[in-house]
Coordinates of N, CA and C in Angstrom, one line a residue:
M44 N 8.4 -5.1 -7.3 CA 7.0 -5.0 -7.1 C 6.6 -5.2 -5.7
L45 N 7.3 -6.0 -4.9 CA 7.0 -6.2 -3.5 C 7.1 -4.9 -2.7
E46 N 8.1 -4.1 -2.9 CA 8.3 -2.9 -2.2 C 7.2 -1.9 -2.6
Y47 N 6.8 -1.9 -3.8 CA 5.7 -1.0 -4.3 C 4.4 -1.4 -3.6
S48 N 4.1 -2.7 -3.5 CA 2.9 -3.2 -2.9 C 2.9 -2.8 -1.4
K49 N 4.0 -2.9 -0.7 CA 4.1 -2.5 0.7 C 3.8 -1.1 0.8
T50 N 4.3 -0.2 0.0 CA 4.0 1.2 0.0 C 2.6 1.5 -0.1
I51 N 1.9 0.8 -1.1 CA 0.5 1.0 -1.3 C -0.3 0.6 -0.1
L52 N 0.0 -0.6 0.4 CA -0.7 -1.1 1.6 C -0.6 -0.2 2.8
E53 N 0.6 0.4 3.0 CA 0.8 1.4 4.1 C -0.1 2.6 3.9
K54 N -0.2 3.0 2.7 CA -1.0 4.2 2.4 C -2.5 4.0 2.5
V55 N -3.0 2.8 2.3 CA -4.4 2.6 2.4 C -4.8 1.9 3.7
S56 N -3.9 1.7 4.6 CA -4.2 0.9 5.8 C -5.2 1.6 6.7
F57 N -5.6 2.8 6.4 CA -6.7 3.5 7.2 C -8.1 2.9 7.0
D58 N -8.2 2.2 5.9 CA -9.5 1.7 5.4 C -9.4 0.2 5.2
V59 N -10.1 -0.7 5.9 CA -10.0 -2.1 5.8 C -10.4 -2.6 4.4
K60 N -11.5 -2.1 3.9 CA -12.0 -2.5 2.5 C -11.0 -2.2 1.4
L61 N -10.4 -1.0 1.5 CA -9.4 -0.6 0.5 C -8.1 -1.4 0.7
F62 N -7.8 -1.6 1.9 CA -6.6 -2.4 2.2 C -6.8 -3.8 1.6
E63 N -8.0 -4.4 1.8 CA -8.2 -5.7 1.3 C -8.1 -5.8 -0.2
R64 N -8.7 -4.8 -0.9 CA -8.7 -4.7 -2.3 C -7.2 -4.7 -2.8
E65 N -6.4 -3.8 -2.2 CA -5.0 -3.7 -2.6 C -4.2 -4.9 -2.3
L66 N -4.6 -5.6 -1.2 CA -3.9 -6.8 -0.8 C -4.1 -7.9 -1.8
V67 N -5.3 -8.0 -2.3 CA -5.7 -9.0 -3.3 C -4.9 -8.7 -4.6
K68 N -4.9 -7.4 -5.0 CA -4.1 -7.1 -6.2 C -2.6 -7.4 -6.0
A69 N -2.1 -7.1 -4.9 CA -0.7 -7.4 -4.6 C -0.4 -8.9 -4.7
I70 N -1.2 -9.7 -4.1 CA -1.0 -11.2 -4.1 C -1.1 -11.7 -5.5
D71 N -2.1 -11.2 -6.3 CA -2.2 -11.6 -7.7 C -1.0 -11.3 -8.6
H72 N -0.3 -10.2 -8.3 CA 0.8 -9.7 -9.1 C 2.2 -10.2 -8.7
L73 N 2.2 -10.7 -7.4 CA 3.5 -11.2 -6.9 C 3.7 -12.7 -7.2
I74 N 5.0 -13.1 -7.2 CA 5.3 -14.5 -7.4 C 5.8 -15.1 -6.1
G75 N 5.6 -16.4 -6.0 CA 6.0 -17.3 -4.9 C 6.6 -16.7 -3.7
E76 N 7.9 -16.5 -3.7 CA 8.6 -16.1 -2.5 C 8.2 -14.7 -2.1
E77 N 7.8 -13.8 -3.1 CA 7.4 -12.5 -2.8 C 6.1 -12.5 -2.0
V78 N 5.2 -13.4 -2.3 CA 3.9 -13.6 -1.6 C 4.2 -14.0 -0.1
K79 N 5.1 -14.9 0.1 CA 5.5 -15.3 1.4 C 6.1 -14.1 2.2
D80 N 6.9 -13.3 1.5 CA 7.5 -12.2 2.2 C 6.5 -11.1 2.5
L81 N 5.5 -10.9 1.6 CA 4.4 -10.0 1.9 C 3.6 -10.5 3.1
K82 N 3.3 -11.8 3.2 CA 2.5 -12.3 4.3 C 3.2 -12.0 5.6
I83 N 4.5 -12.3 5.7 CA 5.3 -12.0 6.9 C 5.2 -10.5 7.2
W84 N 5.4 -9.7 6.2 CA 5.4 -8.2 6.5 C 4.0 -7.8 7.0
C85 N 3.0 -8.3 6.4 CA 1.6 -8.0 6.8 C 1.3 -8.4 8.2
E86 N 1.7 -9.6 8.5 CA 1.5 -10.2 9.9 C 2.2 -9.3 10.9
T87 N 3.4 -8.8 10.6 CA 4.2 -8.0 11.5 C 3.6 -6.6 11.6
N88 N 3.1 -6.0 10.5 CA 2.6 -4.6 10.6 C 1.1 -4.4 10.7
F89 N 0.3 -5.4 10.2 CA -1.1 -5.1 10.1 C -2.1 -6.1 10.7
F90 N -1.7 -7.3 10.9 CA -2.7 -8.4 11.2 C -3.2 -8.2 12.7
G91 N -2.7 -7.3 13.4 CA -3.3 -7.0 14.7 C -4.7 -6.3 14.5
H92 N -4.8 -5.7 13.3 CA -6.0 -4.9 13.0 C -6.7 -5.7 11.9
Y93 N -6.0 -6.4 11.1 CA -6.6 -7.0 9.9 C -6.5 -8.5 9.8
Q94 N -6.7 -9.2 10.9 CA -6.5 -10.7 11.0 C -7.5 -11.4 10.1
E95 N -8.7 -10.8 9.9 CA -9.7 -11.5 9.0 C -9.2 -11.6 7.6
L96 N -8.2 -10.9 7.2 CA -7.7 -10.9 5.8 C -6.7 -12.0 5.5
S97 N -6.3 -12.7 6.5 CA -5.3 -13.7 6.3 C -5.7 -14.8 5.3
Y98 N -7.0 -15.0 5.1 CA -7.4 -16.1 4.2 C -7.0 -15.8 2.7
H99 N -6.7 -14.6 2.4 CA -6.2 -14.2 1.1 C -4.9 -14.9 0.8
F100 N -4.1 -15.1 1.8 CA -2.8 -15.7 1.6 C -3.0 -17.2 1.5
V101 N -4.0 -17.8 2.1 CA -4.3 -19.2 2.0 C -4.7 -19.5 0.5
R102 N -5.5 -18.6 0.0 CA -6.0 -18.7 -1.4 C -4.9 -18.7 -2.4
A103 N -3.8 -17.9 -2.0 CA -2.7 -17.7 -2.9 C -1.8 -18.9 -3.0
N104 N -1.8 -19.8 -2.0 CA -0.9 -21.0 -2.0 C -1.4 -22.1 -2.9

């Protein structure tokens, strides 16, 4: 599920609102360690553009 979520997020990264919606879905469907891995992946790939979305990961903990 983690790899699928990454694929979806890459495909919707052109639109911040769509990215946010898919990020919330991904966090809701992933479990513990997968959420941590997704956060690291997002920070590496997208948080230069989407820093305001980091609060979704705080909510997940």
